[in-house]
Amino acid sequence: AQSVAQPEDQVNVAEGNPLTVKCTYSVSGNPYLFWYVQYPNRGLQFLLKYITGDNLVKGSYGFEAEFNKSQTSFHLKKPSALVSDSALYFCAVKIVGDKLSFGAGTTVTVRA
Amino acid sequence: NAGVTQTPKFRVLKTGQSMTLLCAQDMNHEYMYWYRQDPGMGLRLIHYSVGEGTTAKGEVPDGYNVSRLKKQNFLLGLESAAPSQTSVYFCASSYRGDTQYFGPGTRLTVL
């Protein structure tokens, strides 16, 4: 089955430090991968996507993600985290029928 | 553009009552989706539509029905609500299966 996994329920970092949110995928063929962010009591906001091309994808709010085919990973990164980056982050993969399969989510807390 | 809007924002039902959630999008998107979000389970697809007049089952369709009579609207119905349907419901739309854009959500409590 095509799916993604987010191995960490929570990530805690200090403001100004690098932030990494992990995602691994299991798909046949070339994956279409997405990252979304959800702030409290809000809907999901699209951050970035990988379809093909450069393995490093740049997105909104200074986030980027690195596609690694050999490790089947698509980790989300930000060089210098802000307190305002505290939110719930979801990785997703496009599956048959133009649907998305989401990971369980990772709660990011950035402390001042 | 308002993007994707959902009505209502909050609702409390008693077991056995019925209700309809409305999703509207003004981006002329072909595809629309209904998800539910429960703690620790991510988002699970309930039903989706690939165009006006079409609907299809997702991962967790039982207890829900949908209709897409107009391209811009996607309705989610609960005929006889159960406590297990207490959740946050999100609607999303996309242009032919590309990036999905989400509404703000409806928080439903079934007592």
PDB file of C-alpha atoms in Angstrom:
ATOM      1  CA  ALA A   1       0.000   0.000   0.000  1.00  0.00           C
ATOM      2  CA  GLN A   2       1.217   3.494  -0.759  1.00  0.00           C
ATOM      3  CA  SER A   3       1.714   5.486   2.406  1.00  0.00           C
ATOM      4  CA  VAL A   4       3.881   7.861   4.399  1.00  0.00           C
ATOM      5  CA  ALA A   5       5.108   7.620   7.957  1.00  0.00           C
ATOM      6  CA  GLN A   6       6.139  10.347  10.354  1.00  0.00           C
ATOM      7  CA  PRO A   7       8.277   8.606  12.969  1.00  0.00           C
ATOM      8  CA  GLU A   8       8.206  11.435  15.519  1.00  0.00           C
ATOM      9  CA  ASP A   9       5.039  12.527  17.289  1.00  0.00           C
ATOM     10  CA  GLN A  10       6.766  15.613  18.657  1.00  0.00           C
ATOM     11  CA  VAL A  11       9.791  17.731  17.843  1.00  0.00           C
ATOM     12  CA  ASN A  12      11.080  20.367  20.248  1.00  0.00           C
ATOM     13  CA  VAL A  13      13.702  22.918  19.258  1.00  0.00           C
ATOM     14  CA  ALA A  14      14.977  26.258  20.512  1.00  0.00           C
ATOM     15  CA  GLU A  15      14.327  29.360  18.472  1.00  0.00           C
ATOM     16  CA  GLY A  16      17.156  30.003  16.030  1.00  0.00           C
ATOM     17  CA  ASN A  17      18.161  26.341  15.842  1.00  0.00           C
ATOM     18  CA  PRO A  18      17.651  24.152  12.769  1.00  0.00           C
ATOM     19  CA  LEU A  19      14.336  22.344  12.521  1.00  0.00           C
ATOM     20  CA  THR A  20      13.853  18.948  10.878  1.00  0.00           C
ATOM     21  CA  VAL A  21      10.572  17.042  10.612  1.00  0.00           C
ATOM     22  CA  LYS A  22      10.969  13.525   9.296  1.00  0.00           C
ATOM     23  CA  CYS A  23       8.880  11.679   6.725  1.00  0.00           C
ATOM     24  CA  THR A  24       9.436   8.356   5.001  1.00  0.00           C
ATOM     25  CA  TYR A  25       7.365   7.000   2.160  1.00  0.00           C
ATOM     26  CA  SER A  26       6.384   3.671   0.696  1.00  0.00           C
ATOM     27  CA  VAL A  27       5.156   3.872  -2.889  1.00  0.00           C
ATOM     28  CA  SER A  28       5.603   2.055  -6.141  1.00  0.00           C
ATOM     29  CA  GLY A  29       6.854   4.213  -8.951  1.00  0.00           C
ATOM     30  CA  ASN A  30       7.718   7.884  -8.659  1.00  0.00           C
ATOM     31  CA  PRO A  31       6.197   9.537  -5.595  1.00  0.00           C
ATOM     32  CA  TYR A  32       4.397  12.858  -5.478  1.00  0.00           C
ATOM     33  CA  LEU A  33       5.050  14.143  -1.959  1.00  0.00           C
ATOM     34  CA  PHE A  34       3.612  17.070  -0.029  1.00  0.00           C
ATOM     35  CA  TRP A  35       4.069  18.923   3.241  1.00  0.00           C
ATOM     36  CA  TYR A  36       1.245  20.769   4.967  1.00  0.00           C
ATOM     37  CA  VAL A  37       1.162  22.795   8.182  1.00  0.00           C
ATOM     38  CA  GLN A  38      -1.782  23.223  10.542  1.00  0.00           C
ATOM     39  CA  TYR A  39      -1.869  26.039  13.076  1.00  0.00           C
ATOM     40  CA  PRO A  40      -4.213  25.682  16.074  1.00  0.00           C
ATOM     41  CA  ASN A  41      -7.890  25.717  15.143  1.00  0.00           C
ATOM     42  CA  ARG A  42      -7.107  26.266  11.472  1.00  0.00           C
ATOM     43  CA  GLY A  43      -7.220  24.249   8.279  1.00  0.00           C
ATOM     44  CA  LEU A  44      -4.164  22.751   6.611  1.00  0.00           C
ATOM     45  CA  GLN A  45      -1.933  25.066   4.625  1.00  0.00           C
ATOM     46  CA  PHE A  46       0.188  23.844   1.721  1.00  0.00           C
ATOM     47  CA  LEU A  47       3.936  24.301   2.267  1.00  0.00           C
ATOM     48  CA  LEU A  48       5.639  22.549  -0.634  1.00  0.00           C
ATOM     49  CA  LYS A  49       5.604  19.549  -2.941  1.00  0.00           C
ATOM     50  CA  TYR A  50       7.972  17.266  -4.811  1.00  0.00           C
ATOM     51  CA  ILE A  51       6.978  15.891  -8.190  1.00  0.00           C
ATOM     52  CA  THR A  52      10.204  15.523 -10.111  1.00  0.00           C
ATOM     53  CA  GLY A  53      13.469  17.360 -10.702  1.00  0.00           C
ATOM     54  CA  ASP A  54      15.691  18.851  -8.020  1.00  0.00           C
ATOM     55  CA  ASN A  55      15.823  16.841  -4.821  1.00  0.00           C
ATOM     56  CA  LEU A  56      15.767  20.029  -2.742  1.00  0.00           C
ATOM     57  CA  VAL A  57      12.375  21.707  -2.846  1.00  0.00           C
ATOM     58  CA  LYS A  58      11.820  25.213  -1.495  1.00  0.00           C
ATOM     59  CA  GLY A  59       8.458  26.235  -0.083  1.00  0.00           C
ATOM     60  CA  SER A  60       6.619  28.815   1.961  1.00  0.00           C
ATOM     61  CA  TYR A  61       7.793  30.509   5.175  1.00  0.00           C
ATOM     62  CA  GLY A  62      11.455  29.561   4.604  1.00  0.00           C
ATOM     63  CA  PHE A  63      10.840  25.809   4.647  1.00  0.00           C
ATOM     64  CA  GLU A  64      12.492  23.343   2.331  1.00  0.00           C
ATOM     65  CA  ALA A  65      12.403  19.589   1.933  1.00  0.00           C
ATOM     66  CA  GLU A  66      14.925  17.093   0.660  1.00  0.00           C
ATOM     67  CA  PHE A  67      13.809  14.129  -1.408  1.00  0.00           C
ATOM     68  CA  ASN A  68      16.071  11.109  -0.921  1.00  0.00           C
ATOM     69  CA  LYS A  69      15.193   8.167  -3.128  1.00  0.00           C
ATOM     70  CA  SER A  70      17.696   5.731  -1.641  1.00  0.00           C
ATOM     71  CA  GLN A  71      16.410   6.345   1.873  1.00  0.00           C
ATOM     72  CA  THR A  72      12.766   6.809   0.745  1.00  0.00           C
ATOM     73  CA  SER A  73      12.589   9.992   2.781  1.00  0.00           C
ATOM     74  CA  PHE A  74      11.224  13.489   2.351  1.00  0.00           C
ATOM     75  CA  HIS A  75      12.296  15.431   5.430  1.00  0.00           C
ATOM     76  CA  LEU A  76      11.105  18.985   6.030  1.00  0.00           C
ATOM     77  CA  LYS A  77      13.741  21.477   7.132  1.00  0.00           C
ATOM     78  CA  LYS A  78      14.167  25.045   8.213  1.00  0.00           C
ATOM     79  CA  PRO A  79      17.625  26.461   8.943  1.00  0.00           C
ATOM     80  CA  SER A  80      16.512  28.750  11.780  1.00  0.00           C
ATOM     81  CA  ALA A  81      13.241  28.023  13.568  1.00  0.00           C
ATOM     82  CA  LEU A  82      10.872  30.702  14.854  1.00  0.00           C
ATOM     83  CA  VAL A  83       8.422  30.489  17.753  1.00  0.00           C
ATOM     84  CA  SER A  84       5.691  31.089  15.153  1.00  0.00           C
ATOM     85  CA  ASP A  85       6.659  27.805  13.447  1.00  0.00           C
ATOM     86  CA  SER A  86       5.071  25.927  16.335  1.00  0.00           C
ATOM     87  CA  ALA A  87       2.305  23.907  14.698  1.00  0.00           C
ATOM     88  CA  LEU A  88       1.247  20.453  13.507  1.00  0.00           C
ATOM     89  CA  TYR A  89       2.996  19.277  10.340  1.00  0.00           C
ATOM     90  CA  PHE A  90       1.716  16.629   7.946  1.00  0.00           C
ATOM     91  CA  CYS A  91       3.505  14.742   5.233  1.00  0.00           C
ATOM     92  CA  ALA A  92       1.350  13.288   2.428  1.00  0.00           C
ATOM     93  CA  VAL A  93       1.761  11.205  -0.706  1.00  0.00           C
ATOM     94  CA  LYS A  94      -0.418  11.158  -3.785  1.00  0.00           C
ATOM     95  CA  ILE A  95      -1.970   7.730  -4.298  1.00  0.00           C
ATOM     96  CA  VAL A  96      -4.142   6.051  -6.939  1.00  0.00           C
ATOM     97  CA  GLY A  97      -7.179   8.090  -7.896  1.00  0.00           C
ATOM     98  CA  ASP A  98      -5.565  11.484  -7.289  1.00  0.00           C
ATOM     99  CA  LYS A  99      -6.040  11.135  -3.548  1.00  0.00           C
ATOM    100  CA  LEU A 100      -3.647  11.932  -0.716  1.00  0.00           C
ATOM    101  CA  SER A 101      -2.552   9.612   2.049  1.00  0.00           C
ATOM    102  CA  PHE A 102      -1.464  11.568   5.122  1.00  0.00           C
ATOM    103  CA  GLY A 103       0.941  10.742   7.895  1.00  0.00           C
ATOM    104  CA  ALA A 104      -0.226  10.965  11.499  1.00  0.00           C
ATOM    105  CA  GLY A 105       1.371  14.363  11.964  1.00  0.00           C
ATOM    106  CA  THR A 106       4.261  15.790  13.976  1.00  0.00           C
ATOM    107  CA  THR A 107       3.759  18.496  16.569  1.00  0.00           C
ATOM    108  CA  VAL A 108       6.549  21.041  16.465  1.00  0.00           C
ATOM    109  CA  THR A 109       7.222  23.241  19.472  1.00  0.00           C
ATOM    110  CA  VAL A 110       9.769  26.028  19.177  1.00  0.00           C
ATOM    111  CA  ARG A 111      10.725  27.521  22.526  1.00  0.00           C
ATOM    112  CA  ALA A 112      11.906  31.078  22.888  1.00  0.00           C
TER     113      ALA A 112
ATOM    114  CA  ASN B   1     -11.053  34.846  -3.630  1.00  0.00           C
ATOM    115  CA  ALA B   2     -12.440  33.231  -0.497  1.00  0.00           C
ATOM    116  CA  GLY B   3     -10.819  29.897  -1.397  1.00  0.00           C
ATOM    117  CA  VAL B   4     -12.519  27.011   0.390  1.00  0.00           C
ATOM    118  CA  THR B   5     -15.214  27.813   2.942  1.00  0.00           C
ATOM    119  CA  GLN B   6     -17.107  25.502   5.278  1.00  0.00           C
ATOM    120  CA  THR B   7     -20.445  25.907   7.041  1.00  0.00           C
ATOM    121  CA  PRO B   8     -21.018  25.644   9.970  1.00  0.00           C
ATOM    122  CA  LYS B   9     -17.833  26.112  12.019  1.00  0.00           C
ATOM    123  CA  PHE B  10     -19.170  24.286  15.077  1.00  0.00           C
ATOM    124  CA  ARG B  11     -22.091  21.980  15.713  1.00  0.00           C
ATOM    125  CA  VAL B  12     -23.357  19.827  18.564  1.00  0.00           C
ATOM    126  CA  LEU B  13     -25.731  16.973  17.761  1.00  0.00           C
ATOM    127  CA  LYS B  14     -27.534  14.355  19.770  1.00  0.00           C
ATOM    128  CA  THR B  15     -27.162  10.713  18.803  1.00  0.00           C
ATOM    129  CA  GLY B  16     -29.514   9.899  15.950  1.00  0.00           C
ATOM    130  CA  GLN B  17     -29.877  13.442  14.643  1.00  0.00           C
ATOM    131  CA  SER B  18     -28.986  14.331  11.084  1.00  0.00           C
ATOM    132  CA  MET B  19     -27.094  17.233   9.599  1.00  0.00           C
ATOM    133  CA  THR B  20     -25.413  18.479   6.459  1.00  0.00           C
ATOM    134  CA  LEU B  21     -22.023  20.161   6.195  1.00  0.00           C
ATOM    135  CA  LEU B  22     -21.513  22.500   3.278  1.00  0.00           C
ATOM    136  CA  CYS B  23     -18.245  23.088   1.473  1.00  0.00           C
ATOM    137  CA  ALA B  24     -17.877  25.766  -1.179  1.00  0.00           C
ATOM    138  CA  GLN B  25     -14.902  26.714  -3.350  1.00  0.00           C
ATOM    139  CA  ASP B  26     -14.473  29.597  -5.760  1.00  0.00           C
ATOM    140  CA  MET B  27     -11.325  28.369  -7.543  1.00  0.00           C
ATOM    141  CA  ASN B  28     -13.154  26.440 -10.266  1.00  0.00           C
ATOM    142  CA  HIS B  29     -11.555  23.222  -9.046  1.00  0.00           C
ATOM    143  CA  GLU B  30     -12.743  19.925 -10.472  1.00  0.00           C
ATOM    144  CA  TYR B  31     -11.896  17.747  -7.467  1.00  0.00           C
ATOM    145  CA  MET B  32     -13.301  18.062  -3.957  1.00  0.00           C
ATOM    146  CA  TYR B  33     -12.696  15.979  -0.835  1.00  0.00           C
ATOM    147  CA  TRP B  34     -14.088  15.452   2.656  1.00  0.00           C
ATOM    148  CA  TYR B  35     -11.747  14.367   5.471  1.00  0.00           C
ATOM    149  CA  ARG B  36     -12.066  13.796   9.163  1.00  0.00           C
ATOM    150  CA  GLN B  37      -9.252  14.548  11.599  1.00  0.00           C
ATOM    151  CA  ASP B  38      -8.899  12.655  14.839  1.00  0.00           C
ATOM    152  CA  PRO B  39      -6.008  12.945  17.326  1.00  0.00           C
ATOM    153  CA  GLY B  40      -3.007  10.818  16.369  1.00  0.00           C
ATOM    154  CA  MET B  41      -4.623   9.557  13.160  1.00  0.00           C
ATOM    155  CA  GLY B  42      -3.866  12.294  10.676  1.00  0.00           C
ATOM    156  CA  LEU B  43      -6.532  12.975   8.089  1.00  0.00           C
ATOM    157  CA  ARG B  44      -8.704  10.204   6.735  1.00  0.00           C
ATOM    158  CA  LEU B  45     -10.615  10.541   3.486  1.00  0.00           C
ATOM    159  CA  ILE B  46     -14.377  10.052   3.782  1.00  0.00           C
ATOM    160  CA  HIS B  47     -15.641  10.727   0.244  1.00  0.00           C
ATOM    161  CA  TYR B  48     -14.423  12.633  -2.741  1.00  0.00           C
ATOM    162  CA  SER B  49     -15.607  13.903  -6.117  1.00  0.00           C
ATOM    163  CA  VAL B  50     -13.748  14.280  -9.398  1.00  0.00           C
ATOM    164  CA  GLY B  51     -16.365  16.499 -10.987  1.00  0.00           C
ATOM    165  CA  GLU B  52     -19.909  17.811 -10.855  1.00  0.00           C
ATOM    166  CA  GLY B  53     -22.383  14.972 -10.412  1.00  0.00           C
ATOM    167  CA  THR B  54     -19.738  12.403  -9.379  1.00  0.00           C
ATOM    168  CA  THR B  55     -18.869  11.002  -5.969  1.00  0.00           C
ATOM    169  CA  ALA B  56     -16.676   8.158  -4.722  1.00  0.00           C
ATOM    170  CA  LYS B  57     -15.917   6.458  -1.413  1.00  0.00           C
ATOM    171  CA  GLY B  58     -12.733   7.111   0.471  1.00  0.00           C
ATOM    172  CA  GLU B  59     -11.124   5.319   3.371  1.00  0.00           C
ATOM    173  CA  VAL B  60     -13.888   5.764   5.980  1.00  0.00           C
ATOM    174  CA  PRO B  61     -17.226   6.292   4.155  1.00  0.00           C
ATOM    175  CA  ASP B  62     -19.604   4.419   6.471  1.00  0.00           C
ATOM    176  CA  GLY B  63     -22.268   6.607   8.074  1.00  0.00           C
ATOM    177  CA  TYR B  64     -21.767   9.471   5.618  1.00  0.00           C
ATOM    178  CA  ASN B  65     -23.275  10.482   2.294  1.00  0.00           C
ATOM    179  CA  VAL B  66     -22.237  13.189  -0.131  1.00  0.00           C
ATOM    180  CA  SER B  67     -23.585  15.095  -3.096  1.00  0.00           C
ATOM    181  CA  ARG B  68     -21.967  17.313  -5.743  1.00  0.00           C
ATOM    182  CA  LEU B  69     -24.865  18.899  -7.604  1.00  0.00           C
ATOM    183  CA  LYS B  70     -22.876  22.026  -8.447  1.00  0.00           C
ATOM    184  CA  LYS B  71     -19.182  22.211  -9.280  1.00  0.00           C
ATOM    185  CA  GLN B  72     -18.471  24.705  -6.520  1.00  0.00           C
ATOM    186  CA  ASN B  73     -20.292  22.868  -3.713  1.00  0.00           C
ATOM    187  CA  PHE B  74     -19.711  19.551  -1.984  1.00  0.00           C
ATOM    188  CA  LEU B  75     -22.127  18.481   0.748  1.00  0.00           C
ATOM    189  CA  LEU B  76     -21.435  15.939   3.488  1.00  0.00           C
ATOM    190  CA  GLY B  77     -24.435  14.399   5.229  1.00  0.00           C
ATOM    191  CA  LEU B  78     -24.798  12.436   8.421  1.00  0.00           C
ATOM    192  CA  GLU B  79     -28.152  10.650   8.401  1.00  0.00           C
ATOM    193  CA  SER B  80     -28.052   9.331  11.972  1.00  0.00           C
ATOM    194  CA  ALA B  81     -25.175  10.761  13.971  1.00  0.00           C
ATOM    195  CA  ALA B  82     -23.189   8.573  16.360  1.00  0.00           C
ATOM    196  CA  PRO B  83     -20.666   9.557  19.059  1.00  0.00           C
ATOM    197  CA  SER B  84     -17.930   7.936  16.928  1.00  0.00           C
ATOM    198  CA  GLN B  85     -18.507  10.700  14.389  1.00  0.00           C
ATOM    199  CA  THR B  86     -17.319  13.343  16.829  1.00  0.00           C
ATOM    200  CA  SER B  87     -14.408  14.845  14.937  1.00  0.00           C
ATOM    201  CA  VAL B  88     -13.111  17.820  13.019  1.00  0.00           C
ATOM    202  CA  TYR B  89     -14.179  17.727   9.381  1.00  0.00           C
ATOM    203  CA  PHE B  90     -12.167  19.331   6.604  1.00  0.00           C
ATOM    204  CA  CYS B  91     -13.076  19.946   3.034  1.00  0.00           C
ATOM    205  CA  ALA B  92     -10.455  20.391   0.325  1.00  0.00           C
ATOM    206  CA  SER B  93     -10.391  21.056  -3.391  1.00  0.00           C
ATOM    207  CA  SER B  94      -7.828  20.671  -6.142  1.00  0.00           C
ATOM    208  CA  TYR B  95      -7.401  21.273  -9.828  1.00  0.00           C
ATOM    209  CA  ARG B  96      -7.572  17.786 -11.333  1.00  0.00           C
ATOM    210  CA  GLY B  97      -5.827  16.039  -8.460  1.00  0.00           C
ATOM    211  CA  ASP B  98      -2.928  18.440  -7.982  1.00  0.00           C
ATOM    212  CA  THR B  99      -2.252  20.346  -4.748  1.00  0.00           C
ATOM    213  CA  GLN B 100      -5.211  20.285  -2.377  1.00  0.00           C
ATOM    214  CA  TYR B 101      -6.408  23.455  -0.663  1.00  0.00           C
ATOM    215  CA  PHE B 102      -8.254  23.132   2.605  1.00  0.00           C
ATOM    216  CA  GLY B 103     -11.131  24.880   4.322  1.00  0.00           C
ATOM    217  CA  PRO B 104     -11.026  26.029   7.962  1.00  0.00           C
ATOM    218  CA  GLY B 105     -12.847  22.983   9.309  1.00  0.00           C
ATOM    219  CA  THR B 106     -16.058  22.109  11.156  1.00  0.00           C
ATOM    220  CA  ARG B 107     -15.872  20.872  14.717  1.00  0.00           C
ATOM    221  CA  LEU B 108     -18.675  18.374  15.322  1.00  0.00           C
ATOM    222  CA  THR B 109     -19.614  16.897  18.676  1.00  0.00           C
ATOM    223  CA  VAL B 110     -22.151  14.091  18.908  1.00  0.00           C
ATOM    224  CA  LEU B 111     -23.532  13.501  22.392  1.00  0.00           C
TER     225      LEU B 111
END
